[in-house]
mmCIF file of C-alpha atoms in Angstrom:
data_model
loop_
_atom_site.group_PDB
_atom_site.id
_atom_site.type_symbol
_atom_site.label_atom_id
_atom_site.label_comp_id
_atom_site.label_asym_id
_atom_site.label_seq_id
_atom_site.Cartn_x
_atom_site.Cartn_y
_atom_site.Cartn_z
ATOM 1 C CA MET A 146 -16.703 4.079 -2.114
ATOM 2 C CA LYS A 147 -14.771 6.088 -4.711
ATOM 3 C CA ARG A 148 -12.818 7.866 -1.984
ATOM 4 C CA LEU A 149 -11.860 4.554 -0.388
ATOM 5 C CA ALA A 150 -10.675 3.204 -3.746
ATOM 6 C CA ARG A 151 -8.594 6.335 -4.350
ATOM 7 C CA LEU A 152 -7.163 6.102 -0.867
ATOM 8 C CA ALA A 153 -6.195 2.483 -1.602
ATOM 9 C CA ILE A 154 -4.292 3.692 -4.675
ATOM 10 C CA PHE A 155 -2.244 6.061 -2.508
ATOM 11 C CA VAL A 156 -1.536 3.260 -0.024
ATOM 12 C CA ALA A 157 -0.407 0.974 -2.851
ATOM 13 C CA LEU A 158 1.863 3.658 -4.318
ATOM 14 C CA ALA A 159 3.304 4.449 -0.889
ATOM 15 C CA PHE A 160 3.953 0.761 -0.291
ATOM 16 C CA VAL A 161 5.671 0.192 -3.648
ATOM 17 C CA PHE A 162 7.881 3.264 -3.268
ATOM 18 C CA PHE A 163 8.660 2.280 0.333
ATOM 19 C CA LYS A 164 10.079 -0.990 -0.981
ATOM 20 C CA LEU A 165 12.332 0.909 -3.438
ATOM 21 C CA GLU A 166 14.884 1.934 -0.844
ATOM 22 C CA ILE A 167 18.017 4.000 -1.285
ATOM 23 C CA PRO A 168 20.760 2.992 1.177
ATOM 24 C CA TYR A 169 22.189 5.794 3.305
ATOM 25 C CA PRO A 170 25.694 6.309 1.846
ATOM 26 C CA VAL A 171 27.684 6.381 5.089
ATOM 27 C CA PRO A 172 29.831 3.358 6.071
ATOM 28 C CA ASN A 173 28.370 1.358 8.982
ATOM 29 C CA TYR A 174 24.993 3.115 8.577
ATOM 30 C CA GLU A 175 23.770 1.281 5.470
ATOM 31 C CA PHE A 176 20.856 -0.136 7.481
ATOM 32 C CA LEU A 177 19.321 3.355 7.333
ATOM 33 C CA LYS A 178 17.300 3.777 4.155
ATOM 34 C CA LEU A 179 15.722 6.625 2.209
ATOM 35 C CA ASP A 180 12.508 6.041 0.282
ATOM 36 C CA LEU A 181 9.769 8.011 -1.450
ATOM 37 C CA GLY A 182 6.832 6.096 0.035
ATOM 38 C CA GLU A 183 6.017 8.873 2.477
ATOM 39 C CA ALA A 184 5.513 11.318 -0.378
ATOM 40 C CA PHE A 185 2.303 9.540 -1.380
ATOM 41 C CA LEU A 186 1.023 9.564 2.195
ATOM 42 C CA LEU A 187 1.819 13.292 2.391
ATOM 43 C CA LEU A 188 0.141 13.897 -0.956
ATOM 44 C CA GLY A 189 -2.937 12.191 0.456
ATOM 45 C CA THR A 190 -3.284 15.039 2.961
ATOM 46 C CA TRP A 191 -4.020 17.355 0.025
ATOM 47 C CA LEU A 192 -6.770 15.045 -1.156
ATOM 48 C CA PHE A 193 -8.291 13.519 1.964
ATOM 49 C CA PRO A 194 -9.066 14.473 5.571
ATOM 50 C CA LEU A 195 -6.346 13.790 8.150
ATOM 51 C CA GLU A 196 -8.163 10.750 9.527
ATOM 52 C CA ASP A 197 -8.122 9.161 6.045
ATOM 53 C CA SER A 198 -4.393 9.815 5.788
ATOM 54 C CA LEU A 199 -3.881 8.199 9.203
ATOM 55 C CA MET A 200 -5.984 5.235 8.089
ATOM 56 C CA ALA A 201 -3.807 4.966 4.969
ATOM 57 C CA LEU A 202 -0.703 4.946 7.178
ATOM 58 C CA THR A 203 -2.217 2.163 9.305
ATOM 59 C CA VAL A 204 -2.993 0.037 6.246
ATOM 60 C CA TRP A 205 0.481 0.754 4.830
ATOM 61 C CA ALA A 206 2.133 -0.358 8.099
ATOM 62 C CA PHE A 207 -0.006 -3.504 8.238
ATOM 63 C CA LEU A 208 0.995 -4.369 4.659
ATOM 64 C CA GLY A 209 4.636 -3.868 5.613
ATOM 65 C CA TYR A 210 4.209 -6.212 8.565
ATOM 66 C CA LEU A 211 2.435 -8.835 6.414
ATOM 67 C CA THR A 212 5.200 -8.765 3.811
ATOM 68 C CA GLY A 213 7.929 -9.464 6.329
ATOM 69 C CA SER A 214 9.284 -6.032 7.177
ATOM 70 C CA ASN A 215 11.065 -5.906 10.510
ATOM 71 C CA PRO A 216 8.369 -4.995 13.093
ATOM 72 C CA VAL A 217 10.768 -2.811 15.093
ATOM 73 C CA GLY A 218 11.865 -1.021 11.924
ATOM 74 C CA MET A 219 8.212 -0.529 10.975
ATOM 75 C CA LEU A 220 7.510 0.959 14.403
ATOM 76 C CA PHE A 221 10.306 3.493 13.901
ATOM 77 C CA LYS A 222 9.052 4.225 10.373
ATOM 78 C CA VAL A 223 5.450 4.755 11.543
ATOM 79 C CA VAL A 224 6.616 7.170 14.250
ATOM 80 C CA CYS A 225 8.691 9.197 11.782
ATOM 81 C CA ILE A 226 5.840 9.280 9.257
ATOM 82 C CA LEU A 227 3.423 10.454 11.958
ATOM 83 C CA ALA A 228 5.956 13.109 12.962
ATOM 84 C CA THR A 229 5.912 14.293 9.334
ATOM 85 C CA LEU A 230 2.301 13.696 8.302
ATOM 86 C CA ILE A 231 0.531 15.502 11.137
ATOM 87 C CA PRO A 232 2.600 18.734 11.031
ATOM 88 C CA TYR A 233 2.462 18.696 7.215
ATOM 89 C CA HIS A 234 -1.330 18.430 7.295
ATOM 90 C CA TYR A 235 -1.579 21.628 9.338
ATOM 91 C CA LEU A 236 1.248 23.502 7.588
ATOM 92 C CA LYS A 237 0.826 22.421 3.957
ATOM 93 C CA GLY A 238 -0.367 25.860 2.859
ATOM 94 C CA SER A 239 2.406 27.670 4.718
ATOM 95 C CA LYS A 240 5.942 28.412 3.589
ATOM 96 C CA SER A 241 7.167 27.619 7.101
ATOM 97 C CA LYS A 242 6.502 23.913 6.424
ATOM 98 C CA TRP A 243 9.954 23.712 4.803
ATOM 99 C CA ILE A 244 11.543 24.487 8.170
ATOM 100 C CA LEU A 245 9.010 23.239 10.715
ATOM 101 C CA VAL A 246 8.077 19.821 9.289
ATOM 102 C CA PRO A 247 11.678 18.541 8.953
ATOM 103 C CA ALA A 248 12.581 20.075 12.334
ATOM 104 C CA ILE A 249 9.608 18.441 14.102
ATOM 105 C CA ARG A 250 10.257 15.080 12.439
ATOM 106 C CA THR A 251 13.953 15.164 13.266
ATOM 107 C CA GLY A 252 13.354 16.269 16.856
ATOM 108 C CA VAL A 253 10.795 13.520 17.443
ATOM 109 C CA MET A 254 13.083 10.896 15.931
ATOM 110 C CA VAL A 255 16.103 12.047 17.959
ATOM 111 C CA LEU A 256 14.076 11.625 21.162
ATOM 112 C CA PHE A 257 12.514 8.346 20.017
ATOM 113 C CA ASN A 258 15.900 6.899 19.027
ATOM 114 C CA TRP A 259 17.549 8.142 22.216
ATOM 115 C CA VAL A 260 14.969 6.335 24.353
ATOM 116 C CA PHE A 261 14.192 3.193 22.344
ATOM 117 C CA THR A 262 17.270 2.330 20.256
ATOM 118 C CA PRO A 263 19.230 0.882 23.193
ATOM 119 C CA MET A 264 16.240 -1.251 24.243
ATOM 120 C CA LEU A 265 14.970 -2.370 20.838
ATOM 121 C CA TRP A 266 18.190 -2.539 18.790
ATOM 122 C CA GLY A 267 20.669 -3.198 21.597
ATOM 123 C CA LEU A 268 22.904 -0.245 20.734
ATOM 124 C CA PRO A 269 25.213 0.589 23.670
ATOM 125 C CA THR A 270 24.310 3.949 25.197
ATOM 126 C CA HIS A 271 27.841 5.316 24.781
ATOM 127 C CA MET A 272 27.384 4.992 20.988
ATOM 128 C CA LEU A 273 24.077 6.899 20.914
ATOM 129 C CA PRO A 274 25.506 10.424 20.390
ATOM 130 C CA ALA A 275 27.456 9.331 17.295
ATOM 131 C CA TYR A 276 24.492 7.371 15.967
ATOM 132 C CA ILE A 277 22.200 10.378 16.446
ATOM 133 C CA LEU A 278 24.643 12.869 14.853
ATOM 134 C CA ILE A 279 25.786 10.712 11.933
ATOM 135 C CA GLY A 280 22.637 8.702 11.290
ATOM 136 C CA VAL A 281 19.382 9.925 12.765
ATOM 137 C CA ILE A 282 19.623 13.683 12.167
ATOM 138 C CA PRO A 283 20.861 13.652 8.540
ATOM 139 C CA VAL A 284 18.638 10.735 7.463
ATOM 140 C CA ASN A 285 15.496 12.314 8.895
ATOM 141 C CA LEU A 286 16.266 15.719 7.405
ATOM 142 C CA LEU A 287 17.022 14.172 3.994
ATOM 143 C CA GLN A 288 13.917 11.980 4.135
ATOM 144 C CA ALA A 289 11.686 14.875 5.174
ATOM 145 C CA TYR A 290 12.950 17.252 2.474
ATOM 146 C CA LEU A 291 12.919 14.568 -0.220
ATOM 147 C CA ASN A 292 9.327 13.531 0.503
ATOM 148 C CA LEU A 293 8.128 17.117 0.991
ATOM 149 C CA ALA A 294 9.582 18.077 -2.383
ATOM 150 C CA VAL A 295 7.929 15.152 -4.182
ATOM 151 C CA ALA A 296 4.586 15.726 -2.436
ATOM 152 C CA GLU A 297 4.646 19.466 -3.151
ATOM 153 C CA MET A 298 5.570 19.030 -6.830
ATOM 154 C CA SER A 299 2.883 16.366 -7.233
ATOM 155 C CA ALA A 300 0.289 18.503 -5.439
ATOM 156 C CA LYS A 301 1.055 21.456 -7.738
ATOM 157 C CA TYR A 302 0.612 19.223 -10.758
ATOM 158 C CA LEU A 303 -2.585 17.650 -9.415
ATOM 159 C CA ARG A 304 -4.060 20.780 -7.830
ATOM 160 C CA SER A 305 -6.476 21.360 -10.695
ATOM 161 C CA HIS A 306 -7.737 17.787 -10.391
ATOM 162 C CA ILE A 307 -7.857 17.547 -6.589
ATOM 163 C CA LYS A 308 -11.563 18.263 -6.212
ATOM 164 C CA ASN A 309 -12.462 15.596 -8.770
ATOM 165 C CA ILE A 310 -10.120 13.023 -7.224
ATOM 166 C CA ALA A 311 -11.220 13.456 -3.613
ATOM 167 C CA THR A 312 -14.958 13.228 -4.266
#
């Protein structure tokens, strides 16, 4: 029961920080946002098993849906968080995470956007290359590095308390 309550705290923090969005500072791409919500989901991988972190992501996405977030936007956000969370879980003790996690996330999101953006957002296919180069790649790299940095700094600070928190 304690673990579930602690997991709920991470979901709540992720949700609050998800709502505190930073607009992407490129004209015509302001709909892309940066947020620190993922950092708390990533930090959860230090404290909980992967399945708990995935459960936290599911609850977080459901809360986003209940509070009126765009369902298509939430789908894209869940995919990019999965593309960060799963590699981070397996690479969190490795220095290569700083290269591999952002690269995996960005690669997954380039493919996902290439396939689904024209269908779900109605973007003409001739505009996809510019959208990918100006929007998708930089936003996903920035988001990955920003959230990795916050999660890593928090994990270092909490490392001495991790065993007490997770049990």
